[in-house]
Amino acid sequence: MRTIESNLITKLVKDLSIKANLELRKDVLSALRHAKKRERNPKAKRVLDIIIYNALIARKKRLPICQDTGMVVVYLEVGQAVKIKGDINKAVKKGVLKAYKEGYFRKSIVRDPLIRKNTDTNLPPIIHTKIVPGSKIKLNVVAKGFGCENASRTKMFRPTVATSIIVDFIVSIVKEVGSKACPPIVLGIGIGGTLDKAVSLSKEAVLRPIGRYNKKLHVARLEKEILKKVNKLKIGPMGIGGNTTALGVSILTYPTHIAGLPVAVNISCHATRDAGKII
Ligand code: SF4
């Protein structure tokens, strides 16, 4: 059994929360640069230039990429041969608390969703824990802004639905609300499982680097088709028009019930932020 002190988890969550907010993912930055080269609309090109410049300034000057420093979502994969000394959930929360205090990040969380008083700590985070084989811990910290979270949708389809109807549903969401989600966006799509599993898959899908497609060929084909159709909407960067509405589409699937077909669409903005580490 390998023992890991909970203090180490706190330090990692703190460091990764800060990194996610200050350093745009390399694959996102590279996708933005590629998009800029391909973009034919001069205004859209200029907007992409500003988005890229903003990300570079944030990294260099240690400033947040966006004023909305998000709700923190932590993915923990804990090896079953690991013993955590201390309370892992408390350790994660302490890490988030320290990051948002020391980083002077905006605190965006309200304690009660109906009364809406700010916790002033950015706590609590959402914590997903998976027990996996091995003696390592994998941590991923996501800072999710709510401009794009509010644009996300889900639908329970009939099991007999044609794939083209699912594609139309996804494209219609982007058409309806894509411009409000600070495009160019990254689309995470979950198909299958139960309602909650589909949503969870759509969140995890965004963690996959842009340009890496699903290993199942029929799913990868769908990812490419959706990306093409979404970009044909010509919403463009920050809704100004142009060829770049989405940078990438990632789909994750899971077995489901014979009587249904859940589909969840998680929209992530150009500030698609997460950072991870394995210990
Ligand atoms: S949607 Fe993204 S880029 Fe837009 S304000 Fe929120 S975090 Fe910032």
Short mmCIF file of C-alpha atoms and ligand atoms in Angstrom, two decimals:
data_model
loop_
_atom_site.label_atom_id
_atom_site.label_comp_id
_atom_site.label_asym_id
_atom_site.label_seq_id
_atom_site.Cartn_x
_atom_site.Cartn_y
_atom_site.Cartn_z
CA MET A 1 0.00 0.00 0.00
CA ARG A 2 1.33 3.44 -0.90
CA THR A 3 0.56 6.24 1.57
CA ILE A 4 -0.05 9.78 0.31
CA GLU A 5 -0.42 12.70 2.73
CA SER A 6 -3.56 14.78 2.18
CA ASN A 7 -1.34 17.90 2.35
CA LEU A 8 0.13 16.88 -0.99
CA ILE A 9 -3.36 16.75 -2.51
CA THR A 10 -4.05 20.26 -1.18
CA LYS A 11 -0.84 21.58 -2.73
CA LEU A 12 -1.54 19.91 -6.07
CA VAL A 13 -5.13 21.14 -6.27
CA LYS A 14 -3.94 24.64 -5.43
CA ASP A 15 -1.17 24.59 -8.06
CA LEU A 16 -3.42 23.06 -10.73
CA SER A 17 -6.27 25.53 -10.01
CA ILE A 18 -3.83 28.41 -10.49
CA LYS A 19 -2.27 26.85 -13.60
CA ALA A 20 -5.68 26.20 -15.19
CA ASN A 21 -6.67 29.85 -14.71
CA LEU A 22 -3.41 31.38 -15.94
CA GLU A 23 -2.14 29.02 -18.62
CA LEU A 24 -4.43 28.18 -21.51
CA ARG A 25 -4.13 24.52 -22.54
CA LYS A 26 -1.43 24.07 -25.17
CA ASP A 27 -3.79 22.19 -27.51
CA VAL A 28 -6.40 24.98 -27.23
CA LEU A 29 -3.79 27.64 -27.96
CA SER A 30 -2.49 25.67 -30.91
CA ALA A 31 -6.06 25.14 -32.24
CA LEU A 32 -6.65 28.90 -31.97
CA ARG A 33 -3.44 29.57 -33.95
CA HIS A 34 -4.46 27.09 -36.65
CA ALA A 35 -7.92 28.63 -36.79
CA LYS A 36 -6.40 32.08 -37.23
CA LYS A 37 -4.38 30.87 -40.22
CA ARG A 38 -7.47 29.32 -41.83
CA GLU A 39 -9.90 32.12 -41.00
CA ARG A 40 -11.00 34.13 -44.05
CA ASN A 41 -13.07 36.81 -42.31
CA PRO A 42 -10.66 39.69 -41.42
CA LYS A 43 -12.68 40.74 -38.35
CA ALA A 44 -12.79 37.17 -37.08
CA LYS A 45 -9.03 36.87 -37.67
CA ARG A 46 -8.51 39.99 -35.55
CA VAL A 47 -10.70 38.58 -32.75
CA LEU A 48 -8.70 35.35 -32.78
CA ASP A 49 -5.53 37.41 -32.62
CA ILE A 50 -6.84 39.20 -29.50
CA ILE A 51 -7.89 35.91 -27.86
CA ILE A 52 -4.41 34.46 -28.49
CA TYR A 53 -2.69 37.63 -27.27
CA ASN A 54 -4.87 37.62 -24.15
CA ALA A 55 -3.83 34.02 -23.39
CA LEU A 56 -0.15 34.89 -23.86
CA ILE A 57 -0.40 37.94 -21.58
CA ALA A 58 -2.20 35.87 -18.94
CA ARG A 59 0.59 33.27 -18.94
CA LYS A 60 3.38 35.87 -18.88
CA LYS A 61 1.94 38.34 -16.37
CA ARG A 62 0.33 35.62 -14.20
CA LEU A 63 -3.17 37.04 -14.65
CA PRO A 64 -6.37 35.03 -15.17
CA ILE A 65 -7.26 34.28 -18.80
CA CYS A 66 -10.82 35.43 -18.03
CA GLN A 67 -12.51 37.40 -15.26
CA ASP A 68 -14.88 34.45 -14.77
CA THR A 69 -12.47 32.13 -12.99
CA GLY A 70 -15.21 29.53 -12.90
CA MET A 71 -16.62 26.85 -10.70
CA VAL A 72 -13.93 24.30 -9.94
CA VAL A 73 -14.52 20.70 -10.99
CA VAL A 74 -11.96 18.20 -9.73
CA TYR A 75 -11.52 14.75 -11.25
CA LEU A 76 -9.70 12.32 -9.00
CA GLU A 77 -8.65 8.87 -10.10
CA VAL A 78 -7.36 7.11 -7.03
CA GLY A 79 -5.45 3.84 -7.33
CA GLN A 80 -6.87 1.15 -5.06
CA ALA A 81 -3.38 0.53 -3.66
CA VAL A 82 -3.22 4.10 -2.34
CA LYS A 83 -3.98 5.06 1.22
CA ILE A 84 -4.67 8.74 1.77
CA LYS A 85 -3.57 9.99 5.16
CA GLY A 86 -6.27 12.52 6.08
CA ASP A 87 -9.58 13.58 4.53
CA ILE A 88 -9.26 13.75 0.73
CA ASN A 89 -12.37 15.91 0.19
CA LYS A 90 -11.25 18.42 2.80
CA ALA A 91 -7.79 18.43 1.20
CA VAL A 92 -9.27 19.24 -2.23
CA LYS A 93 -11.43 22.03 -0.82
CA LYS A 94 -8.46 23.53 1.01
CA GLY A 95 -6.50 23.53 -2.26
CA VAL A 96 -9.27 25.41 -4.09
CA LEU A 97 -9.62 27.86 -1.20
CA LYS A 98 -5.91 28.67 -1.21
CA ALA A 99 -5.72 29.03 -5.00
CA TYR A 100 -8.62 31.46 -5.21
CA LYS A 101 -7.38 33.49 -2.24
CA GLU A 102 -3.72 33.65 -3.17
CA GLY A 103 -4.42 34.04 -6.90
CA TYR A 104 -6.89 36.90 -6.23
CA PHE A 105 -9.36 35.05 -8.49
CA ARG A 106 -13.01 36.02 -8.60
CA LYS A 107 -15.17 34.04 -6.20
CA SER A 108 -18.28 33.01 -8.10
CA ILE A 109 -20.07 30.43 -5.98
CA VAL A 110 -23.33 31.03 -4.09
CA ARG A 111 -24.12 28.81 -1.10
CA ASP A 112 -27.79 28.27 -1.85
CA PRO A 113 -28.88 28.34 -5.52
CA LEU A 114 -32.13 30.12 -4.57
CA ILE A 115 -30.96 32.56 -1.88
CA ARG A 116 -27.72 33.30 -3.82
CA LYS A 117 -25.34 34.59 -1.19
CA ASN A 118 -21.70 34.30 -2.27
CA THR A 119 -19.56 31.90 -0.21
CA ASP A 120 -16.64 34.33 -0.78
CA THR A 121 -14.28 31.37 -1.06
CA ASN A 122 -15.22 29.85 -4.43
CA LEU A 123 -16.13 26.75 -2.42
CA PRO A 124 -17.40 24.16 -2.76
CA PRO A 125 -15.91 22.57 -5.85
CA ILE A 126 -17.54 19.62 -7.63
CA ILE A 127 -15.48 16.51 -6.90
CA HIS A 128 -15.67 13.33 -9.00
CA THR A 129 -13.77 10.38 -7.55
CA LYS A 130 -13.06 7.11 -9.35
CA ILE A 131 -11.29 4.15 -7.83
CA VAL A 132 -8.94 2.57 -10.37
CA PRO A 133 -6.31 -0.19 -10.28
CA GLY A 134 -2.76 0.79 -9.32
CA SER A 135 -0.92 2.92 -6.81
CA LYS A 136 -1.15 6.36 -8.42
CA ILE A 137 -3.47 9.33 -8.21
CA LYS A 138 -4.51 11.28 -11.29
CA LEU A 139 -5.85 14.76 -10.71
CA ASN A 140 -7.55 17.07 -13.18
CA VAL A 141 -8.77 20.50 -12.19
CA VAL A 142 -11.24 22.31 -14.43
CA ALA A 143 -12.24 25.97 -14.03
CA LYS A 144 -15.64 26.10 -15.73
CA GLY A 145 -17.06 29.48 -16.67
CA PHE A 146 -20.81 29.80 -16.71
CA GLY A 147 -21.33 31.79 -19.91
CA CYS A 148 -20.77 28.53 -21.74
CA GLU A 149 -22.15 26.30 -18.97
CA ASN A 150 -25.50 28.08 -19.38
CA ALA A 151 -25.47 27.16 -23.07
CA SER A 152 -25.15 23.42 -22.39
CA ARG A 153 -28.14 21.13 -22.99
CA THR A 154 -29.33 17.56 -22.71
CA LYS A 155 -32.06 15.46 -24.33
CA MET A 156 -33.47 11.97 -23.91
CA PHE A 157 -34.00 10.57 -27.42
CA ARG A 158 -36.02 7.52 -28.43
CA PRO A 159 -33.73 4.54 -29.02
CA THR A 160 -34.75 4.36 -32.68
CA VAL A 161 -33.70 7.92 -33.46
CA ALA A 162 -31.58 8.41 -36.59
CA THR A 163 -28.03 9.64 -35.96
CA SER A 164 -28.75 12.57 -38.28
CA ILE A 165 -31.44 13.80 -35.82
CA ILE A 166 -28.88 13.74 -32.99
CA VAL A 167 -26.47 15.73 -35.16
CA ASP A 168 -29.22 18.25 -35.98
CA PHE A 169 -30.02 18.60 -32.25
CA ILE A 170 -26.37 19.36 -31.41
CA VAL A 171 -25.95 21.81 -34.28
CA SER A 172 -29.24 23.55 -33.41
CA ILE A 173 -28.04 24.17 -29.83
CA VAL A 174 -24.91 25.88 -31.12
CA LYS A 175 -27.03 27.86 -33.59
CA GLU A 176 -29.34 29.01 -30.80
CA VAL A 177 -26.86 29.83 -28.02
CA GLY A 178 -23.34 29.40 -29.41
CA SER A 179 -22.73 33.13 -29.77
CA LYS A 180 -23.36 33.61 -26.02
CA ALA A 181 -20.79 30.98 -25.05
CA CYS A 182 -17.68 33.04 -25.98
CA PRO A 183 -16.79 31.13 -29.16
CA PRO A 184 -14.74 29.55 -30.62
CA ILE A 185 -16.10 26.76 -28.50
CA VAL A 186 -15.07 23.21 -27.70
CA LEU A 187 -17.97 20.76 -27.72
CA GLY A 188 -18.03 17.86 -25.30
CA ILE A 189 -20.76 15.35 -26.07
CA GLY A 190 -21.90 12.41 -23.98
CA ILE A 191 -24.04 9.71 -25.61
CA GLY A 192 -25.52 6.78 -23.71
CA GLY A 193 -25.67 5.63 -20.11
CA THR A 194 -28.33 7.31 -17.98
CA LEU A 195 -29.15 11.03 -18.01
CA ASP A 196 -26.47 11.78 -15.37
CA LYS A 197 -23.89 9.52 -17.05
CA ALA A 198 -24.37 11.26 -20.41
CA VAL A 199 -23.82 14.66 -18.75
CA SER A 200 -20.77 13.36 -16.93
CA LEU A 201 -19.34 11.98 -20.21
CA SER A 202 -19.94 15.31 -21.94
CA LYS A 203 -17.84 17.00 -19.24
CA GLU A 204 -15.01 14.49 -19.37
CA ALA A 205 -14.98 14.62 -23.18
CA VAL A 206 -13.64 18.19 -23.09
CA LEU A 207 -10.54 16.96 -21.24
CA ARG A 208 -9.45 15.13 -24.39
CA PRO A 209 -6.89 17.20 -26.36
CA ILE A 210 -8.32 18.93 -29.43
CA GLY A 211 -7.49 17.07 -32.63
CA ARG A 212 -7.47 13.67 -30.96
CA TYR A 213 -10.54 11.77 -32.12
CA ASN A 214 -12.53 8.96 -30.54
CA LYS A 215 -10.94 5.55 -31.15
CA LYS A 216 -14.24 4.14 -32.46
CA LEU A 217 -14.30 5.05 -36.15
CA HIS A 218 -18.06 5.65 -36.38
CA VAL A 219 -17.85 8.04 -33.42
CA ALA A 220 -14.79 9.82 -34.83
CA ARG A 221 -16.70 10.28 -38.10
CA LEU A 222 -19.53 11.87 -36.15
CA GLU A 223 -17.11 14.23 -34.36
CA LYS A 224 -15.75 15.42 -37.71
CA GLU A 225 -19.23 15.81 -39.21
CA ILE A 226 -20.48 17.89 -36.24
CA LEU A 227 -17.38 20.09 -36.29
CA LYS A 228 -17.87 20.78 -39.99
CA LYS A 229 -21.58 21.57 -39.60
CA VAL A 230 -21.05 23.80 -36.56
CA ASN A 231 -18.37 25.79 -38.37
CA LYS A 232 -20.71 26.22 -41.35
CA LEU A 233 -23.05 28.17 -39.02
CA LYS A 234 -20.56 31.04 -39.35
CA ILE A 235 -21.16 32.34 -35.84
CA GLY A 236 -17.41 32.95 -35.64
CA PRO A 237 -15.12 34.05 -32.81
CA MET A 238 -17.12 35.95 -30.16
CA GLY A 239 -20.11 35.80 -32.53
CA ILE A 240 -18.63 38.24 -35.04
CA GLY A 241 -18.98 35.90 -38.04
CA GLY A 242 -16.36 33.81 -39.81
CA ASN A 243 -15.34 30.19 -40.25
CA THR A 244 -14.30 29.49 -36.65
CA THR A 245 -17.25 28.70 -34.40
CA ALA A 246 -15.78 25.54 -32.82
CA LEU A 247 -12.21 24.39 -32.34
CA GLY A 248 -13.03 20.79 -31.61
CA VAL A 249 -15.70 18.18 -30.91
CA SER A 250 -15.13 15.26 -28.52
CA ILE A 251 -17.70 12.52 -28.03
CA LEU A 252 -17.68 9.86 -25.34
CA THR A 253 -20.15 6.98 -25.40
CA TYR A 254 -21.37 4.43 -22.86
CA PRO A 255 -23.70 1.41 -23.06
CA THR A 256 -27.32 2.37 -22.46
CA HIS A 257 -30.80 0.90 -21.90
CA ILE A 258 -32.77 -0.63 -24.80
CA ALA A 259 -35.52 1.92 -24.22
CA GLY A 260 -33.54 5.16 -24.46
CA LEU A 261 -30.69 7.23 -25.88
CA PRO A 262 -29.48 10.10 -23.64
CA VAL A 263 -27.45 12.85 -25.29
CA ALA A 264 -25.70 15.65 -23.40
CA VAL A 265 -23.96 18.61 -24.97
CA ASN A 266 -21.42 20.47 -22.84
CA ILE A 267 -20.26 23.71 -24.38
CA SER A 268 -16.87 25.03 -23.35
CA CYS A 269 -15.69 28.51 -24.36
CA HIS A 270 -12.40 29.61 -25.92
CA ALA A 271 -11.08 29.74 -22.34
CA THR A 272 -11.32 25.95 -22.00
CA ARG A 273 -9.27 25.60 -18.84
CA ASP A 274 -7.97 22.60 -17.02
CA ALA A 275 -4.70 21.29 -15.68
CA GLY A 276 -3.74 17.81 -14.60
CA LYS A 277 -1.04 15.75 -12.94
CA ILE A 278 -0.34 12.15 -12.03
CA ILE A 279 1.46 11.35 -8.77
S1 SF4 B 1 -17.81 31.79 -21.09
FE1 SF4 B 1 -15.59 31.49 -20.87
S2 SF4 B 1 -14.59 33.23 -21.89
FE2 SF4 B 1 -16.79 33.70 -21.59
S3 SF4 B 1 -16.83 34.88 -19.67
FE3 SF4 B 1 -17.22 32.73 -19.14
S4 SF4 B 1 -15.19 31.85 -18.71
FE4 SF4 B 1 -14.87 33.77 -19.73
#
